[in-house]
Short mmCIF file of C-alpha atoms in Angstrom, two decimals:
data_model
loop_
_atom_site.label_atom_id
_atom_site.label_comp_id
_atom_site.label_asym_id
_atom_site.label_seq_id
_atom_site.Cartn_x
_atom_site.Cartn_y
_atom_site.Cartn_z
CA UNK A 355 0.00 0.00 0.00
CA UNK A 356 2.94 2.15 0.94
CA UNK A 357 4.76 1.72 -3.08
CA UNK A 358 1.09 2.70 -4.41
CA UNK A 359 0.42 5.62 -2.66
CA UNK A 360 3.96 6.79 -3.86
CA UNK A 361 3.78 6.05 -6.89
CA UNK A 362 0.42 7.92 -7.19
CA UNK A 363 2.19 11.20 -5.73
CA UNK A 364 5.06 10.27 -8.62
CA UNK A 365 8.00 9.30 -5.95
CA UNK A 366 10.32 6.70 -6.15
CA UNK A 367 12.31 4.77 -3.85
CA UNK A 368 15.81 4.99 -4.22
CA UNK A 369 17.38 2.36 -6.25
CA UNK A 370 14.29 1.34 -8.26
CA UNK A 371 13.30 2.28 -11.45
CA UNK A 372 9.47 1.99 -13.05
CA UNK A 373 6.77 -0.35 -11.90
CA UNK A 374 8.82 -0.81 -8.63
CA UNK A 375 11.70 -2.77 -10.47
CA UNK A 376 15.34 -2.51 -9.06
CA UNK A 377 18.23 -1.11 -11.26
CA UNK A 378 21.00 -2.95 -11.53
CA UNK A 379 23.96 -1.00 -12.17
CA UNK A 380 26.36 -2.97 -15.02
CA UNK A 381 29.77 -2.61 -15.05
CA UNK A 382 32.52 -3.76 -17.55
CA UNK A 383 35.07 -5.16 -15.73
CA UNK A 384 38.31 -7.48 -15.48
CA UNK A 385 37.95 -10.47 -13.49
CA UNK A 386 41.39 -12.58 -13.13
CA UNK A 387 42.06 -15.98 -14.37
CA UNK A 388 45.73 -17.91 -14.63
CA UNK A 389 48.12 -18.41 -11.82
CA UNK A 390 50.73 -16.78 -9.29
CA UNK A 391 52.63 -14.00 -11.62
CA UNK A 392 51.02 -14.97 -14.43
CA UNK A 393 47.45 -13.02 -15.02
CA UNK A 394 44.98 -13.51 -17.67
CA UNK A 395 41.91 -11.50 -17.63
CA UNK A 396 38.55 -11.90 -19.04
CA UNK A 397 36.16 -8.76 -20.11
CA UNK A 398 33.06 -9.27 -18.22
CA UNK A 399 29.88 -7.80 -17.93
CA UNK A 400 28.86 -7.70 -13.87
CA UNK A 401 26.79 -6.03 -11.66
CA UNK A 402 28.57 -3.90 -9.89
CA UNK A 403 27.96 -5.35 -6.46
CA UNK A 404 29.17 -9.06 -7.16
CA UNK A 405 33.37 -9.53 -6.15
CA UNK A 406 36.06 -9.27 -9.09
CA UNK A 407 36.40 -13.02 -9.65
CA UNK A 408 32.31 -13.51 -9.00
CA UNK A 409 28.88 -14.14 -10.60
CA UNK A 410 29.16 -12.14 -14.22
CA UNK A 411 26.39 -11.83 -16.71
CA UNK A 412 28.49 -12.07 -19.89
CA UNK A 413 31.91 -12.73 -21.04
CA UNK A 414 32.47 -10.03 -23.45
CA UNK A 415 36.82 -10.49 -24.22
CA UNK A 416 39.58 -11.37 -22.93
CA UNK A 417 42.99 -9.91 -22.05
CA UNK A 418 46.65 -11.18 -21.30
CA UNK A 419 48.73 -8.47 -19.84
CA UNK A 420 52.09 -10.56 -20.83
CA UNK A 421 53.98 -9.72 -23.85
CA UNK A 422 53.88 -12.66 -26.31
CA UNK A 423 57.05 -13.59 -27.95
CA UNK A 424 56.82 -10.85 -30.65
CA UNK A 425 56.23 -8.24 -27.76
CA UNK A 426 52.67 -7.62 -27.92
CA UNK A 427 49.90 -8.12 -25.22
CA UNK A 428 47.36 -9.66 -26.64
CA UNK A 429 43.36 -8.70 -26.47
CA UNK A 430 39.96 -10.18 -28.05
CA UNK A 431 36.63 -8.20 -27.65
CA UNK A 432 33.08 -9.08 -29.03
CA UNK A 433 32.10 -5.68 -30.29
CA UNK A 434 28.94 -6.08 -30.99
CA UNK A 435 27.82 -7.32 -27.27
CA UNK A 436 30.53 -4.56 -25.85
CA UNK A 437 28.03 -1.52 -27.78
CA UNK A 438 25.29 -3.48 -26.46
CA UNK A 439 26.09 -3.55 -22.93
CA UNK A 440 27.28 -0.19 -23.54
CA UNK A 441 23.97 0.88 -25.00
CA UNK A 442 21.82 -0.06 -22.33
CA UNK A 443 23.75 2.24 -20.18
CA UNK A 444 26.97 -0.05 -18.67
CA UNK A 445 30.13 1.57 -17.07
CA UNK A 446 33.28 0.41 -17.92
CA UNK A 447 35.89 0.23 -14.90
CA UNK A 448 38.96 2.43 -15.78
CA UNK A 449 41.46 -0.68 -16.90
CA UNK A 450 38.40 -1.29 -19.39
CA UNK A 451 37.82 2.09 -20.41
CA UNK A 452 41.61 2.22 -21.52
CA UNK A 453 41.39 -1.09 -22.99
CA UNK A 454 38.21 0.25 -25.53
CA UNK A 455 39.52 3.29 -26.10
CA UNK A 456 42.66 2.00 -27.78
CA UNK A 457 40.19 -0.70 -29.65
CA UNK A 458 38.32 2.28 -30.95
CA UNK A 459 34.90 1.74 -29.38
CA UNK A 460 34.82 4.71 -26.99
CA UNK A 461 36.47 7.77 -27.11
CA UNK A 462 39.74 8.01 -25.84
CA UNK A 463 40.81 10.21 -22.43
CA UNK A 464 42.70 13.55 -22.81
CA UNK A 465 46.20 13.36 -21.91
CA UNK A 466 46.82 15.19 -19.04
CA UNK A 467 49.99 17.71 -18.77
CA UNK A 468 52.12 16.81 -16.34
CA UNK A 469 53.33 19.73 -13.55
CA UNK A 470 57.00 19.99 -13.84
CA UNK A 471 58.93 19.59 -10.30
CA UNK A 472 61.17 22.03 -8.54
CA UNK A 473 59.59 25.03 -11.05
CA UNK A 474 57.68 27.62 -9.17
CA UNK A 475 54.04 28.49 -10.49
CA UNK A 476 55.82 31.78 -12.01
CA UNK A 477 58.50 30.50 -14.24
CA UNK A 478 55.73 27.50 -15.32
CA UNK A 479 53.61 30.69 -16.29
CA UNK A 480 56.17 32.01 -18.24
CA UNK A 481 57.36 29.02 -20.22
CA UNK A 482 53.33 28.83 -21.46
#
């Protein structure tokens, strides 16, 4: 009785969406495989409350952070189900986010400048 007369006033409880459903909040995120020193990563689509290694809804890629023998790391995404997930309103973690951006499927970060140490703010001024 307490939802209904809410909802007729047009509140909401936190955390639930329309018709009294909860929102689950989605995140992209690495969850670690392999053994001692040696990571391997899968892409996963989780809610954001269930633990790194946990329950995930969807494997979405995968990730080895250890050069191969010709030097490079090696990564495999599904695209398709990473603008899905995406779509429907998922947040990458910031490992992820990197990892996409240099795929191409977000946009990548700004670079940040870096402050110079030892230079006081008025000789940084000047140099600009």
């Amino acid at each position: 009785r307490e939802r209904e007369r809410e909802r007729e006033r047009g509140e909401e409880r936190k955390g639930e969406g329309l018709a009294g459903a909860r929102v689950m909040v989605v995140r992209l995120r690495l969850a670690r495989f392999g053994r001692y020193k040696f990571p391997f990563y899968r892409i996963v689509a989780a809610d954001h409350r269930s633990p790194r290694d946990g329950k995930h809804l969807e494997i979405l890629g995968h990730y080895d952070p250890i050069p191969q023998v010709d030097g490079a790391k090696h990564v495999g995404l599904k695209f398709e189900r990473i603008k899905y997930w995406l779509g429907v309103g998922a947040q990458p973690s910031k490992p992820v986010a990197d990892l996409l951006a240099t795929a191409g499927i977000i946009p990548q970060k700004p670079k940040r400048e870096h402050v110079k140490k030892g230079i006081s703010k008025k000789t940084a001024k000047e140099e600009k």
